[in-house]
Amino acid sequence: MSNLKIIIAPDPRLLEVSKHVTLINNEVKGLLKDMLEIMYKSNGIGLAAPQVGVLKRLVVMDCAEQGTKKNPLKFINPEILNLSSEKSEFEEGCLSLPTQHAKVERPSIIEVKYEDENGKKIKKKFSGIEATCLQHEIDHLDGKLFVDHISKLKKNRIIKKLEKIKKTKNL
Ligand code: NI
């Protein structure tokens, strides 16, 4: 069992830009495994390393529907190569912004390059919920949250609520 903890916004650590991973060693592989574990335990569909306090460009994701076979995906140094002009809107949430949701519009289809655990370079297209989720997670690597895509008014409302939640729950 890992002892990773998810950082709750507002927190300056969630606004940092994460570093490129140059060496895929056992520490990186172990971290990806632990990130998947805590993501599943928290009923999330995606998690980025900075959300557990590690400023590395690592993302895990599983958008398989409940009741279907698991589809764990691990991304090292994910980078968006192409975005469709067509957009989709999804109601987004985030493990770092518990109980908060907002509709966010993003490109419907993306082409991403990344490395797998063996250092193999992969280029792949994602659409639907996977495209939205992966864009959301890559945003985390650049210190951006889903509330940065909505109006300032709505963002401030959510951040204020989270400040209250953090105070009462002592997070
Ligand atoms: Ni998130």
Short mmCIF file of N, CA and C and ligand atoms in Angstrom, two decimals:
data_model
loop_
_atom_site.label_atom_id
_atom_site.label_comp_id
_atom_site.label_asym_id
_atom_site.label_seq_id
_atom_site.Cartn_x
_atom_site.Cartn_y
_atom_site.Cartn_z
N MET A 1 0.84 -1.21 0.00
CA MET A 1 0.00 0.00 0.00
C MET A 1 0.87 1.25 0.00
N SER A 2 0.45 2.18 -0.77
CA SER A 2 1.22 3.42 -0.85
C SER A 2 0.76 4.37 0.25
N ASN A 3 1.58 5.38 0.50
CA ASN A 3 1.13 6.38 1.47
C ASN A 3 0.93 7.73 0.78
N LEU A 4 0.54 7.64 -0.49
CA LEU A 4 0.28 8.88 -1.24
C LEU A 4 -1.00 9.53 -0.72
N LYS A 5 -0.99 10.86 -0.78
CA LYS A 5 -2.17 11.62 -0.37
C LYS A 5 -2.49 12.64 -1.46
N ILE A 6 -3.77 12.77 -1.74
CA ILE A 6 -4.16 13.72 -2.79
C ILE A 6 -4.23 15.13 -2.21
N ILE A 7 -3.58 16.05 -2.89
CA ILE A 7 -3.55 17.45 -2.47
C ILE A 7 -4.86 18.12 -2.88
N ILE A 8 -5.46 18.84 -1.94
CA ILE A 8 -6.73 19.52 -2.20
C ILE A 8 -6.50 21.01 -2.47
N ALA A 9 -7.15 21.52 -3.51
CA ALA A 9 -7.06 22.95 -3.85
C ALA A 9 -7.85 23.77 -2.83
N PRO A 10 -7.51 25.02 -2.59
CA PRO A 10 -6.37 25.71 -3.19
C PRO A 10 -5.05 25.35 -2.49
N ASP A 11 -4.04 25.10 -3.30
CA ASP A 11 -2.72 24.74 -2.78
C ASP A 11 -1.69 25.14 -3.84
N PRO A 12 -0.68 25.90 -3.43
CA PRO A 12 0.29 26.39 -4.41
C PRO A 12 0.98 25.27 -5.19
N ARG A 13 1.04 24.06 -4.61
CA ARG A 13 1.71 22.95 -5.30
C ARG A 13 0.96 22.52 -6.55
N LEU A 14 -0.35 22.83 -6.58
CA LEU A 14 -1.15 22.45 -7.76
C LEU A 14 -0.97 23.45 -8.91
N LEU A 15 -0.23 24.54 -8.65
CA LEU A 15 -0.06 25.57 -9.67
C LEU A 15 1.33 25.51 -10.31
N GLU A 16 2.13 24.53 -9.90
CA GLU A 16 3.50 24.40 -10.41
C GLU A 16 3.52 23.67 -11.75
N VAL A 17 4.56 23.93 -12.53
CA VAL A 17 4.78 23.20 -13.78
C VAL A 17 5.67 21.99 -13.48
N SER A 18 5.21 20.81 -13.88
CA SER A 18 5.96 19.58 -13.58
C SER A 18 7.09 19.35 -14.57
N LYS A 19 8.07 18.58 -14.10
CA LYS A 19 9.28 18.36 -14.90
C LYS A 19 9.19 17.12 -15.79
N HIS A 20 9.82 17.22 -16.94
CA HIS A 20 9.96 16.11 -17.88
C HIS A 20 10.66 14.94 -17.18
N VAL A 21 10.19 13.72 -17.45
CA VAL A 21 10.82 12.53 -16.87
C VAL A 21 11.91 12.05 -17.83
N THR A 22 13.15 12.03 -17.36
CA THR A 22 14.25 11.64 -18.26
C THR A 22 14.65 10.19 -18.07
N LEU A 23 14.38 9.64 -16.88
CA LEU A 23 14.76 8.27 -16.60
C LEU A 23 13.57 7.49 -16.06
N ILE A 24 13.17 6.43 -16.79
CA ILE A 24 12.04 5.62 -16.34
C ILE A 24 12.58 4.47 -15.50
N ASN A 25 12.73 4.73 -14.20
CA ASN A 25 13.29 3.71 -13.29
C ASN A 25 12.18 3.10 -12.43
N ASN A 26 12.59 2.27 -11.48
CA ASN A 26 11.61 1.59 -10.62
C ASN A 26 10.80 2.58 -9.78
N GLU A 27 11.41 3.71 -9.45
CA GLU A 27 10.71 4.71 -8.66
C GLU A 27 9.52 5.26 -9.46
N VAL A 28 9.77 5.54 -10.73
CA VAL A 28 8.72 6.06 -11.61
C VAL A 28 7.63 5.00 -11.81
N LYS A 29 8.06 3.76 -12.06
CA LYS A 29 7.08 2.68 -12.27
C LYS A 29 6.23 2.45 -11.02
N GLY A 30 6.88 2.48 -9.86
CA GLY A 30 6.17 2.29 -8.59
C GLY A 30 5.18 3.41 -8.35
N LEU A 31 5.60 4.62 -8.70
CA LEU A 31 4.72 5.78 -8.50
C LEU A 31 3.47 5.67 -9.39
N LEU A 32 3.65 5.27 -10.65
CA LEU A 32 2.51 5.10 -11.55
C LEU A 32 1.53 4.06 -10.99
N LYS A 33 2.08 2.98 -10.47
CA LYS A 33 1.25 1.92 -9.89
C LYS A 33 0.48 2.45 -8.68
N ASP A 34 1.18 3.17 -7.81
CA ASP A 34 0.53 3.74 -6.62
C ASP A 34 -0.52 4.78 -7.01
N MET A 35 -0.23 5.56 -8.05
CA MET A 35 -1.19 6.57 -8.51
C MET A 35 -2.49 5.91 -9.00
N LEU A 36 -2.34 4.81 -9.73
CA LEU A 36 -3.54 4.09 -10.19
C LEU A 36 -4.34 3.58 -9.00
N GLU A 37 -3.62 3.05 -8.01
CA GLU A 37 -4.28 2.49 -6.83
C GLU A 37 -5.09 3.56 -6.10
N ILE A 38 -4.49 4.71 -5.88
CA ILE A 38 -5.20 5.76 -5.13
C ILE A 38 -6.32 6.36 -5.99
N MET A 39 -6.12 6.38 -7.32
CA MET A 39 -7.17 6.86 -8.23
C MET A 39 -8.40 5.95 -8.14
N TYR A 40 -8.18 4.64 -8.23
CA TYR A 40 -9.30 3.68 -8.13
C TYR A 40 -9.98 3.79 -6.77
N LYS A 41 -9.16 3.89 -5.72
CA LYS A 41 -9.70 3.95 -4.36
C LYS A 41 -10.57 5.20 -4.18
N SER A 42 -10.21 6.27 -4.88
CA SER A 42 -10.95 7.53 -4.75
C SER A 42 -12.05 7.66 -5.80
N ASN A 43 -12.27 6.60 -6.57
CA ASN A 43 -13.29 6.60 -7.64
C ASN A 43 -13.06 7.69 -8.67
N GLY A 44 -11.78 7.93 -9.00
CA GLY A 44 -11.45 8.89 -10.04
C GLY A 44 -11.22 8.18 -11.36
N ILE A 45 -11.19 8.96 -12.46
CA ILE A 45 -10.91 8.37 -13.77
C ILE A 45 -9.56 8.84 -14.30
N GLY A 46 -8.93 9.78 -13.59
CA GLY A 46 -7.62 10.25 -14.00
C GLY A 46 -6.90 10.88 -12.82
N LEU A 47 -5.57 10.83 -12.88
CA LEU A 47 -4.77 11.44 -11.81
C LEU A 47 -3.41 11.83 -12.37
N ALA A 48 -2.94 13.01 -12.00
CA ALA A 48 -1.62 13.48 -12.44
C ALA A 48 -0.70 13.54 -11.22
N ALA A 49 0.59 13.27 -11.45
CA ALA A 49 1.55 13.19 -10.33
C ALA A 49 1.56 14.42 -9.42
N PRO A 50 1.46 15.66 -9.96
CA PRO A 50 1.47 16.80 -9.04
C PRO A 50 0.33 16.79 -8.02
N GLN A 51 -0.75 16.06 -8.32
CA GLN A 51 -1.86 15.95 -7.36
C GLN A 51 -1.48 15.14 -6.12
N VAL A 52 -0.41 14.36 -6.24
CA VAL A 52 0.10 13.65 -5.05
C VAL A 52 1.45 14.23 -4.63
N GLY A 53 1.72 15.46 -5.07
CA GLY A 53 2.89 16.18 -4.60
C GLY A 53 4.19 15.86 -5.31
N VAL A 54 4.10 15.16 -6.44
CA VAL A 54 5.30 14.82 -7.21
C VAL A 54 5.28 15.61 -8.51
N LEU A 55 6.26 16.51 -8.67
CA LEU A 55 6.24 17.39 -9.84
C LEU A 55 6.92 16.75 -11.05
N LYS A 56 6.36 15.62 -11.48
CA LYS A 56 6.86 14.91 -12.66
C LYS A 56 5.73 14.76 -13.66
N ARG A 57 6.10 14.71 -14.96
CA ARG A 57 5.08 14.64 -16.01
C ARG A 57 4.59 13.20 -16.18
N LEU A 58 3.74 12.79 -15.23
CA LEU A 58 3.17 11.44 -15.20
C LEU A 58 1.67 11.53 -15.00
N VAL A 59 0.94 10.71 -15.76
CA VAL A 59 -0.52 10.70 -15.68
C VAL A 59 -1.01 9.26 -15.72
N VAL A 60 -2.05 8.96 -14.94
CA VAL A 60 -2.74 7.68 -15.09
C VAL A 60 -4.21 7.97 -15.37
N MET A 61 -4.86 7.01 -16.05
CA MET A 61 -6.24 7.23 -16.46
C MET A 61 -6.93 5.88 -16.68
N ASP A 62 -8.20 5.83 -16.36
CA ASP A 62 -9.04 4.68 -16.72
C ASP A 62 -10.47 5.18 -16.86
N CYS A 63 -10.91 5.31 -18.10
CA CYS A 63 -12.26 5.84 -18.36
C CYS A 63 -13.24 4.73 -18.70
N ALA A 64 -12.88 3.47 -18.43
CA ALA A 64 -13.80 2.36 -18.70
C ALA A 64 -15.07 2.54 -17.88
N GLU A 65 -16.20 2.23 -18.49
CA GLU A 65 -17.47 2.36 -17.77
C GLU A 65 -17.53 1.38 -16.61
N GLN A 66 -18.24 1.79 -15.57
CA GLN A 66 -18.39 0.92 -14.40
C GLN A 66 -19.02 -0.40 -14.81
N GLY A 67 -18.48 -1.47 -14.27
CA GLY A 67 -19.03 -2.78 -14.57
C GLY A 67 -18.37 -3.41 -15.78
N THR A 68 -17.56 -2.65 -16.53
CA THR A 68 -16.84 -3.23 -17.66
C THR A 68 -15.38 -3.47 -17.24
N LYS A 69 -14.63 -4.11 -18.14
CA LYS A 69 -13.24 -4.46 -17.84
C LYS A 69 -12.41 -3.19 -17.62
N LYS A 70 -11.52 -3.26 -16.63
CA LYS A 70 -10.65 -2.13 -16.35
C LYS A 70 -9.73 -1.83 -17.54
N ASN A 71 -9.41 -0.56 -17.70
CA ASN A 71 -8.53 -0.16 -18.79
C ASN A 71 -7.50 0.85 -18.30
N PRO A 72 -6.59 0.39 -17.41
CA PRO A 72 -5.62 1.34 -16.83
C PRO A 72 -4.60 1.80 -17.87
N LEU A 73 -4.42 3.09 -17.99
CA LEU A 73 -3.45 3.66 -18.92
C LEU A 73 -2.45 4.50 -18.15
N LYS A 74 -1.18 4.37 -18.54
CA LYS A 74 -0.11 5.14 -17.90
C LYS A 74 0.59 5.98 -18.96
N PHE A 75 0.79 7.24 -18.66
CA PHE A 75 1.41 8.16 -19.61
C PHE A 75 2.65 8.80 -18.99
N ILE A 76 3.77 8.69 -19.67
CA ILE A 76 4.99 9.38 -19.25
C ILE A 76 5.27 10.48 -20.27
N ASN A 77 5.45 11.70 -19.79
CA ASN A 77 5.68 12.87 -20.65
C ASN A 77 4.63 13.04 -21.74
N PRO A 78 3.35 12.98 -21.41
CA PRO A 78 2.33 13.15 -22.45
C PRO A 78 2.34 14.57 -23.02
N GLU A 79 2.14 14.65 -24.30
CA GLU A 79 2.18 15.94 -24.97
C GLU A 79 1.13 15.95 -26.09
N ILE A 80 0.33 16.99 -26.15
CA ILE A 80 -0.70 17.07 -27.18
C ILE A 80 -0.09 17.56 -28.49
N LEU A 81 -0.28 16.79 -29.56
CA LEU A 81 0.27 17.14 -30.88
C LEU A 81 -0.78 17.87 -31.71
N ASN A 82 -2.01 17.40 -31.62
CA ASN A 82 -3.10 17.99 -32.42
C ASN A 82 -4.40 18.01 -31.64
N LEU A 83 -5.17 19.07 -31.87
CA LEU A 83 -6.48 19.23 -31.24
C LEU A 83 -7.52 19.43 -32.35
N SER A 84 -8.67 18.79 -32.24
CA SER A 84 -9.71 19.00 -33.24
C SER A 84 -10.35 20.37 -33.04
N SER A 85 -10.88 20.94 -34.12
CA SER A 85 -11.58 22.22 -33.96
C SER A 85 -12.97 21.98 -33.37
N GLU A 86 -13.48 20.77 -33.58
CA GLU A 86 -14.76 20.39 -32.98
C GLU A 86 -14.59 20.29 -31.46
N LYS A 87 -15.58 20.82 -30.73
CA LYS A 87 -15.48 20.81 -29.27
C LYS A 87 -16.57 19.94 -28.65
N SER A 88 -16.29 19.46 -27.45
CA SER A 88 -17.28 18.72 -26.66
C SER A 88 -17.35 19.33 -25.27
N GLU A 89 -18.52 19.19 -24.66
CA GLU A 89 -18.68 19.70 -23.30
C GLU A 89 -18.97 18.55 -22.36
N PHE A 90 -18.21 18.49 -21.28
CA PHE A 90 -18.44 17.48 -20.25
C PHE A 90 -18.50 18.17 -18.89
N GLU A 91 -19.25 17.57 -17.99
CA GLU A 91 -19.26 18.01 -16.60
C GLU A 91 -18.01 17.44 -15.95
N GLU A 92 -17.08 18.30 -15.55
CA GLU A 92 -15.81 17.81 -15.00
C GLU A 92 -15.76 17.95 -13.49
N GLY A 93 -15.02 17.02 -12.91
CA GLY A 93 -14.70 17.08 -11.50
C GLY A 93 -13.22 16.81 -11.37
N CYS A 94 -12.72 16.77 -10.15
CA CYS A 94 -11.28 16.56 -9.96
C CYS A 94 -11.06 16.08 -8.53
N LEU A 95 -10.19 15.09 -8.37
CA LEU A 95 -9.93 14.56 -7.02
C LEU A 95 -9.32 15.63 -6.11
N SER A 96 -8.72 16.68 -6.71
CA SER A 96 -8.16 17.77 -5.92
C SER A 96 -9.18 18.87 -5.63
N LEU A 97 -10.38 18.73 -6.23
CA LEU A 97 -11.47 19.70 -5.98
C LEU A 97 -12.73 18.92 -5.60
N PRO A 98 -12.66 18.18 -4.48
CA PRO A 98 -13.75 17.27 -4.12
C PRO A 98 -15.10 17.97 -4.04
N THR A 99 -16.12 17.28 -4.50
CA THR A 99 -17.54 17.70 -4.51
C THR A 99 -17.83 18.85 -5.48
N GLN A 100 -16.83 19.35 -6.20
CA GLN A 100 -17.04 20.48 -7.10
C GLN A 100 -17.08 20.01 -8.56
N HIS A 101 -17.99 20.57 -9.32
CA HIS A 101 -18.15 20.19 -10.73
C HIS A 101 -18.47 21.42 -11.56
N ALA A 102 -18.09 21.37 -12.83
CA ALA A 102 -18.48 22.44 -13.76
C ALA A 102 -18.39 21.92 -15.18
N LYS A 103 -19.25 22.49 -16.04
CA LYS A 103 -19.19 22.13 -17.45
C LYS A 103 -18.00 22.82 -18.10
N VAL A 104 -17.20 22.03 -18.81
CA VAL A 104 -16.01 22.58 -19.47
C VAL A 104 -16.03 22.14 -20.94
N GLU A 105 -15.74 23.10 -21.83
CA GLU A 105 -15.68 22.79 -23.25
C GLU A 105 -14.22 22.62 -23.66
N ARG A 106 -13.95 21.50 -24.35
CA ARG A 106 -12.58 21.23 -24.82
C ARG A 106 -12.66 20.59 -26.20
N PRO A 107 -11.55 20.59 -26.95
CA PRO A 107 -11.53 19.88 -28.23
C PRO A 107 -11.97 18.41 -28.07
N SER A 108 -12.76 17.91 -29.04
CA SER A 108 -13.34 16.56 -28.94
C SER A 108 -12.33 15.45 -29.16
N ILE A 109 -11.38 15.71 -30.06
CA ILE A 109 -10.40 14.68 -30.40
C ILE A 109 -8.99 15.27 -30.26
N ILE A 110 -8.10 14.48 -29.67
CA ILE A 110 -6.72 14.95 -29.55
C ILE A 110 -5.77 13.85 -30.01
N GLU A 111 -4.63 14.27 -30.53
CA GLU A 111 -3.56 13.32 -30.81
C GLU A 111 -2.45 13.60 -29.80
N VAL A 112 -2.01 12.55 -29.12
CA VAL A 112 -1.06 12.71 -28.03
C VAL A 112 0.16 11.84 -28.27
N LYS A 113 1.33 12.36 -27.93
CA LYS A 113 2.50 11.48 -27.89
C LYS A 113 2.95 11.34 -26.45
N TYR A 114 3.43 10.15 -26.12
CA TYR A 114 3.89 9.89 -24.75
C TYR A 114 4.81 8.68 -24.77
N GLU A 115 5.38 8.37 -23.63
CA GLU A 115 6.19 7.16 -23.51
C GLU A 115 5.49 6.19 -22.57
N ASP A 116 5.65 4.90 -22.85
CA ASP A 116 5.12 3.91 -21.91
C ASP A 116 6.22 3.53 -20.92
N GLU A 117 5.92 2.59 -20.05
CA GLU A 117 6.86 2.23 -18.98
C GLU A 117 8.18 1.65 -19.50
N ASN A 118 8.15 1.14 -20.74
CA ASN A 118 9.37 0.60 -21.32
C ASN A 118 10.13 1.65 -22.13
N GLY A 119 9.66 2.88 -22.07
CA GLY A 119 10.32 3.95 -22.79
C GLY A 119 9.94 4.00 -24.26
N LYS A 120 8.97 3.16 -24.64
CA LYS A 120 8.52 3.14 -26.03
C LYS A 120 7.72 4.41 -26.32
N LYS A 121 8.05 5.06 -27.44
CA LYS A 121 7.33 6.28 -27.82
C LYS A 121 6.03 5.91 -28.55
N ILE A 122 4.93 6.46 -28.09
CA ILE A 122 3.62 6.11 -28.63
C ILE A 122 2.91 7.38 -29.09
N LYS A 123 2.21 7.26 -30.23
CA LYS A 123 1.37 8.34 -30.72
C LYS A 123 -0.03 7.78 -30.83
N LYS A 124 -1.02 8.44 -30.22
CA LYS A 124 -2.34 7.87 -30.20
C LYS A 124 -3.42 8.96 -30.20
N LYS A 125 -4.56 8.63 -30.83
CA LYS A 125 -5.69 9.56 -30.83
C LYS A 125 -6.67 9.18 -29.73
N PHE A 126 -7.23 10.15 -29.08
CA PHE A 126 -8.25 9.91 -28.05
C PHE A 126 -9.46 10.78 -28.36
N SER A 127 -10.64 10.22 -28.06
CA SER A 127 -11.87 10.99 -28.27
C SER A 127 -12.79 10.78 -27.08
N GLY A 128 -13.92 11.46 -27.11
CA GLY A 128 -14.92 11.30 -26.05
C GLY A 128 -14.38 11.67 -24.68
N ILE A 129 -14.83 10.92 -23.68
CA ILE A 129 -14.44 11.21 -22.29
C ILE A 129 -12.93 11.08 -22.10
N GLU A 130 -12.30 10.16 -22.86
CA GLU A 130 -10.83 9.99 -22.73
C GLU A 130 -10.08 11.24 -23.18
N ALA A 131 -10.57 11.87 -24.24
CA ALA A 131 -9.91 13.09 -24.74
C ALA A 131 -10.04 14.21 -23.70
N THR A 132 -11.22 14.33 -23.13
CA THR A 132 -11.44 15.36 -22.10
C THR A 132 -10.59 15.08 -20.87
N CYS A 133 -10.61 13.84 -20.41
CA CYS A 133 -9.87 13.46 -19.20
C CYS A 133 -8.37 13.71 -19.38
N LEU A 134 -7.84 13.28 -20.52
CA LEU A 134 -6.40 13.42 -20.74
C LEU A 134 -5.99 14.90 -20.84
N GLN A 135 -6.83 15.72 -21.46
CA GLN A 135 -6.53 17.16 -21.50
C GLN A 135 -6.55 17.75 -20.09
N HIS A 136 -7.52 17.31 -19.30
CA HIS A 136 -7.62 17.75 -17.90
C HIS A 136 -6.34 17.38 -17.14
N GLU A 137 -5.87 16.14 -17.33
CA GLU A 137 -4.68 15.68 -16.60
C GLU A 137 -3.41 16.37 -17.08
N ILE A 138 -3.29 16.58 -18.38
CA ILE A 138 -2.10 17.27 -18.91
C ILE A 138 -2.08 18.72 -18.41
N ASP A 139 -3.27 19.32 -18.27
CA ASP A 139 -3.36 20.65 -17.65
C ASP A 139 -2.70 20.66 -16.28
N HIS A 140 -2.96 19.60 -15.48
CA HIS A 140 -2.36 19.52 -14.14
C HIS A 140 -0.84 19.62 -14.22
N LEU A 141 -0.24 19.02 -15.25
CA LEU A 141 1.22 19.02 -15.39
C LEU A 141 1.74 20.43 -15.65
N ASP A 142 0.84 21.31 -16.11
CA ASP A 142 1.22 22.69 -16.36
C ASP A 142 0.63 23.64 -15.31
N GLY A 143 0.19 23.07 -14.19
CA GLY A 143 -0.31 23.89 -13.10
C GLY A 143 -1.68 24.48 -13.34
N LYS A 144 -2.44 23.84 -14.23
CA LYS A 144 -3.79 24.35 -14.54
C LYS A 144 -4.87 23.40 -14.02
N LEU A 145 -5.97 23.96 -13.58
CA LEU A 145 -7.10 23.18 -13.06
C LEU A 145 -8.32 23.42 -13.95
N PHE A 146 -9.33 22.54 -13.84
CA PHE A 146 -10.49 22.71 -14.72
C PHE A 146 -11.20 24.04 -14.48
N VAL A 147 -11.08 24.58 -13.27
CA VAL A 147 -11.73 25.87 -12.98
C VAL A 147 -11.07 27.03 -13.73
N ASP A 148 -9.89 26.79 -14.30
CA ASP A 148 -9.25 27.82 -15.12
C ASP A 148 -9.91 27.93 -16.50
N HIS A 149 -10.84 27.02 -16.80
CA HIS A 149 -11.54 27.05 -18.08
C HIS A 149 -12.95 27.62 -17.96
N ILE A 150 -13.35 28.04 -16.76
CA ILE A 150 -14.70 28.59 -16.57
C ILE A 150 -14.59 30.06 -16.16
N SER A 151 -15.71 30.72 -15.98
CA SER A 151 -15.67 32.15 -15.65
C SER A 151 -15.00 32.38 -14.30
N LYS A 152 -14.40 33.56 -14.16
CA LYS A 152 -13.73 33.93 -12.91
C LYS A 152 -14.69 33.85 -11.73
N LEU A 153 -15.93 34.26 -11.97
CA LEU A 153 -16.95 34.28 -10.93
C LEU A 153 -17.19 32.87 -10.41
N LYS A 154 -17.41 31.92 -11.36
CA LYS A 154 -17.66 30.53 -10.97
C LYS A 154 -16.42 29.93 -10.30
N LYS A 155 -15.26 30.25 -10.85
CA LYS A 155 -14.01 29.73 -10.28
C LYS A 155 -13.85 30.19 -8.83
N ASN A 156 -14.04 31.48 -8.60
CA ASN A 156 -13.88 32.01 -7.24
C ASN A 156 -14.86 31.38 -6.27
N ARG A 157 -16.08 31.12 -6.76
CA ARG A 157 -17.11 30.50 -5.91
C ARG A 157 -16.63 29.10 -5.48
N ILE A 158 -16.10 28.35 -6.44
CA ILE A 158 -15.63 26.99 -6.15
C ILE A 158 -14.43 27.02 -5.19
N ILE A 159 -13.50 27.92 -5.44
CA ILE A 159 -12.30 28.00 -4.59
C ILE A 159 -12.69 28.38 -3.15
N LYS A 160 -13.66 29.28 -3.02
CA LYS A 160 -14.12 29.68 -1.67
C LYS A 160 -14.73 28.49 -0.94
N LYS A 161 -15.54 27.70 -1.69
CA LYS A 161 -16.17 26.52 -1.08
C LYS A 161 -15.09 25.55 -0.61
N LEU A 162 -14.07 25.36 -1.45
CA LEU A 162 -13.00 24.43 -1.10
C LEU A 162 -12.22 24.91 0.13
N GLU A 163 -12.01 26.22 0.22
CA GLU A 163 -11.31 26.77 1.39
C GLU A 163 -12.07 26.42 2.66
N LYS A 164 -13.40 26.54 2.59
CA LYS A 164 -14.26 26.21 3.72
C LYS A 164 -14.15 24.72 4.07
N ILE A 165 -14.26 23.88 3.01
CA ILE A 165 -14.17 22.43 3.21
C ILE A 165 -12.85 22.06 3.86
N LYS A 166 -11.76 22.67 3.38
CA LYS A 166 -10.44 22.36 3.92
C LYS A 166 -10.35 22.75 5.41
N LYS A 167 -10.94 23.90 5.75
CA LYS A 167 -10.90 24.36 7.13
C LYS A 167 -11.68 23.42 8.05
N THR A 168 -12.92 23.08 7.63
CA THR A 168 -13.75 22.26 8.50
C THR A 168 -13.23 20.84 8.63
N LYS A 169 -12.67 20.31 7.52
CA LYS A 169 -12.17 18.93 7.58
C LYS A 169 -10.70 18.86 7.98
N ASN A 170 -10.10 20.06 8.15
CA ASN A 170 -8.69 20.12 8.54
C ASN A 170 -7.76 19.42 7.54
N LEU A 171 -8.03 19.62 6.26
CA LEU A 171 -7.22 18.97 5.20
C LEU A 171 -5.98 19.80 4.90
NI NI B 1 -7.97 16.86 -11.85
#
